[in-house]
């Protein structure tokens, strides 16, 4: 287990477009493990390569239904609309209201470079859109309706 430093908004790497991954190497496998460890340690539901300083098209998500690895993800369909609070591990302690599609279909490769399709609604659709935005150098703060505000999380006993 290795925790990686999460880059914070203002770091120029978060504004860069990521390169596609063409093969799974031992370093990519290690990156996937580290990204999950880092995301879980920070109590996040998603994490993208640039957030840990790696300009590769890779992200991980777990909204509580199990881990998802997305390599070279492409959103192929989106419809509906949802508006709600959104936060980001690259802007800790802050949140804002963002409107996203309520339903998405995404095509990507898994950790074995096997192509798959994933359909998501609600929080999963929001997480997929949020992480794919990171791969293109965008943060949710560009889409916030109104003000970004402080959030506090209660510690579990």
CSV table of C-alpha atoms in Angstrom, one decimal:
chain,number,residue,atom,x,y,z
A,1,UNK,CA,0.0,0.0,0.0
A,2,UNK,CA,1.3,3.4,-1.0
A,3,UNK,CA,-0.4,6.7,-0.6
A,4,UNK,CA,0.3,9.3,-3.2
A,5,UNK,CA,0.1,13.0,-2.7
A,6,UNK,CA,-3.2,14.4,-4.0
A,7,UNK,CA,-2.6,17.5,-6.1
A,8,UNK,CA,-4.6,20.6,-5.0
A,9,UNK,CA,-6.4,23.0,-7.3
A,10,UNK,CA,-3.9,25.6,-8.6
A,11,UNK,CA,-1.4,22.8,-9.4
A,12,UNK,CA,-0.9,23.2,-13.2
A,13,UNK,CA,-0.9,19.4,-13.8
A,14,UNK,CA,-4.7,19.5,-13.0
A,15,UNK,CA,-5.2,21.7,-16.1
A,16,UNK,CA,-3.4,19.4,-18.6
A,17,UNK,CA,-5.0,16.8,-20.9
A,18,UNK,CA,-3.9,13.2,-20.2
A,19,UNK,CA,-2.3,10.7,-22.6
A,20,UNK,CA,-3.9,7.4,-23.4
A,21,UNK,CA,-2.5,4.2,-21.9
A,22,UNK,CA,-1.5,1.7,-24.6
A,23,UNK,CA,-0.4,-1.3,-22.4
A,24,UNK,CA,-0.6,-2.5,-18.8
A,25,UNK,CA,2.8,-2.4,-17.2
A,26,UNK,CA,3.9,-3.2,-13.7
A,27,UNK,CA,4.0,0.5,-13.0
A,28,UNK,CA,0.4,0.9,-14.2
A,29,UNK,CA,-0.7,-2.0,-11.9
A,30,UNK,CA,1.1,-0.3,-9.0
A,31,UNK,CA,-0.5,3.0,-9.9
A,32,UNK,CA,-4.0,1.5,-9.8
A,33,UNK,CA,-3.4,0.0,-6.4
A,34,UNK,CA,-1.9,3.3,-5.1
A,35,UNK,CA,-4.9,5.3,-6.5
A,36,UNK,CA,-7.4,3.1,-4.7
A,37,UNK,CA,-5.4,3.3,-1.5
A,38,UNK,CA,-5.1,7.1,-1.8
A,39,UNK,CA,-8.8,7.5,-2.6
A,40,UNK,CA,-10.0,5.3,0.3
A,41,UNK,CA,-7.6,7.0,2.7
A,42,UNK,CA,-9.0,10.4,1.7
A,43,UNK,CA,-12.7,9.1,1.9
A,44,UNK,CA,-13.3,9.9,-1.7
A,45,UNK,CA,-15.4,8.1,-4.3
A,46,UNK,CA,-13.2,8.8,-7.3
A,47,UNK,CA,-9.6,9.7,-8.2
A,48,UNK,CA,-8.0,10.5,-11.6
A,49,UNK,CA,-4.4,10.2,-12.7
A,50,UNK,CA,-3.6,13.9,-12.8
A,51,UNK,CA,-4.8,14.2,-9.2
A,52,UNK,CA,-1.8,12.1,-8.2
A,53,UNK,CA,0.5,13.8,-10.6
A,54,UNK,CA,0.2,11.2,-13.5
A,55,UNK,CA,-0.9,12.5,-16.9
A,56,UNK,CA,-2.4,9.3,-18.1
A,57,UNK,CA,-6.1,8.5,-18.9
A,58,UNK,CA,-6.8,6.5,-15.8
A,59,UNK,CA,-9.3,6.8,-13.0
A,60,UNK,CA,-10.7,4.8,-10.2
A,61,UNK,CA,-14.2,5.0,-8.7
A,62,UNK,CA,-16.0,3.3,-5.8
A,63,UNK,CA,-19.4,4.7,-4.8
A,64,UNK,CA,-19.9,1.9,-2.3
A,65,UNK,CA,-20.7,-0.8,-4.9
A,66,UNK,CA,-17.2,-2.0,-5.5
A,67,UNK,CA,-14.1,-0.7,-7.1
A,68,UNK,CA,-14.1,0.3,-10.8
A,69,UNK,CA,-10.9,0.9,-12.9
A,70,UNK,CA,-11.4,3.1,-16.0
A,71,UNK,CA,-8.5,3.2,-18.5
A,72,UNK,CA,-9.0,5.5,-21.5
A,73,UNK,CA,-12.7,6.1,-20.6
A,74,UNK,CA,-15.0,7.6,-23.2
A,75,UNK,CA,-18.5,8.6,-22.5
A,76,UNK,CA,-20.6,7.4,-25.4
A,77,UNK,CA,-24.1,8.4,-24.2
A,78,UNK,CA,-25.5,10.8,-21.6
A,79,UNK,CA,-29.1,12.0,-20.9
A,80,UNK,CA,-31.2,13.3,-18.2
A,81,UNK,CA,-30.2,15.8,-15.6
A,82,UNK,CA,-29.3,15.9,-11.9
A,83,UNK,CA,-28.3,18.9,-9.9
A,84,UNK,CA,-26.5,18.4,-6.5
A,85,UNK,CA,-23.6,19.0,-4.3
A,86,UNK,CA,-20.2,18.0,-5.6
A,87,UNK,CA,-16.8,18.0,-4.0
A,88,UNK,CA,-13.3,16.9,-5.1
A,89,UNK,CA,-10.2,15.5,-3.3
A,90,UNK,CA,-8.2,18.3,-5.1
A,91,UNK,CA,-10.2,20.9,-3.3
A,92,UNK,CA,-10.7,19.5,0.2
A,93,UNK,CA,-13.3,20.9,2.5
A,94,UNK,CA,-15.2,22.6,-0.3
A,95,UNK,CA,-18.3,21.8,-2.4
A,96,UNK,CA,-20.6,23.4,-4.9
A,97,UNK,CA,-23.8,22.7,-6.8
A,98,UNK,CA,-23.2,21.2,-10.2
A,99,UNK,CA,-25.6,19.9,-12.9
A,100,UNK,CA,-24.6,16.7,-14.6
A,101,UNK,CA,-26.3,14.1,-16.7
A,102,UNK,CA,-28.3,11.6,-14.6
A,103,UNK,CA,-27.5,8.7,-16.9
A,104,UNK,CA,-24.3,7.9,-18.8
A,105,UNK,CA,-22.9,5.0,-20.8
A,106,UNK,CA,-19.1,4.8,-20.7
A,107,UNK,CA,-16.6,2.6,-22.6
A,108,UNK,CA,-13.2,1.9,-21.1
A,109,UNK,CA,-10.6,-0.7,-20.4
A,110,UNK,CA,-10.1,-2.5,-17.1
A,111,UNK,CA,-6.8,-3.3,-15.3
A,112,UNK,CA,-6.2,-6.2,-17.8
A,113,UNK,CA,-6.7,-4.0,-20.8
A,114,UNK,CA,-10.1,-5.7,-21.5
A,115,UNK,CA,-12.7,-3.4,-23.0
A,116,UNK,CA,-16.0,-3.0,-21.2
A,117,UNK,CA,-19.0,-0.8,-21.1
A,118,UNK,CA,-20.6,0.6,-18.0
A,119,UNK,CA,-23.9,2.3,-17.5
A,120,UNK,CA,-24.4,4.5,-14.6
A,121,UNK,CA,-27.2,6.6,-13.0
A,122,UNK,CA,-27.2,9.1,-10.2
A,123,UNK,CA,-24.0,9.2,-8.2
A,124,UNK,CA,-22.2,6.8,-10.5
A,125,UNK,CA,-23.0,8.9,-13.5
A,126,UNK,CA,-21.8,12.0,-11.6
A,127,UNK,CA,-18.6,10.3,-10.6
A,128,UNK,CA,-17.9,9.1,-14.1
A,129,UNK,CA,-18.4,12.6,-15.6
A,130,UNK,CA,-16.3,14.2,-12.8
A,131,UNK,CA,-13.3,11.9,-13.3
A,132,UNK,CA,-13.4,12.0,-17.1
A,133,UNK,CA,-13.4,15.8,-16.8
A,134,UNK,CA,-10.1,15.5,-14.8
A,135,UNK,CA,-8.5,13.6,-17.7
A,136,UNK,CA,-9.2,16.5,-20.0
A,137,UNK,CA,-7.8,19.1,-17.5
A,138,UNK,CA,-11.1,20.3,-16.1
A,139,UNK,CA,-12.4,20.6,-12.5
A,140,UNK,CA,-16.0,20.7,-11.2
A,141,UNK,CA,-15.3,24.3,-10.1
A,142,UNK,CA,-15.7,25.4,-13.7
A,143,UNK,CA,-19.3,24.1,-13.6
A,144,UNK,CA,-20.4,25.3,-10.2
A,145,UNK,CA,-23.7,27.1,-10.0
A,146,UNK,CA,-23.5,29.8,-7.4
A,147,UNK,CA,-20.7,29.8,-4.8
A,148,UNK,CA,-18.3,27.2,-3.7
A,149,UNK,CA,-18.7,26.7,0.1
A,150,UNK,CA,-17.0,25.1,3.0
A,151,UNK,CA,-18.2,21.7,4.1
A,152,UNK,CA,-17.5,19.8,7.3
A,153,UNK,CA,-17.6,16.1,7.7
A,154,UNK,CA,-18.6,14.4,11.0
A,155,UNK,CA,-16.2,11.8,12.2
A,156,UNK,CA,-17.6,8.4,12.7
A,157,UNK,CA,-17.3,7.0,16.2
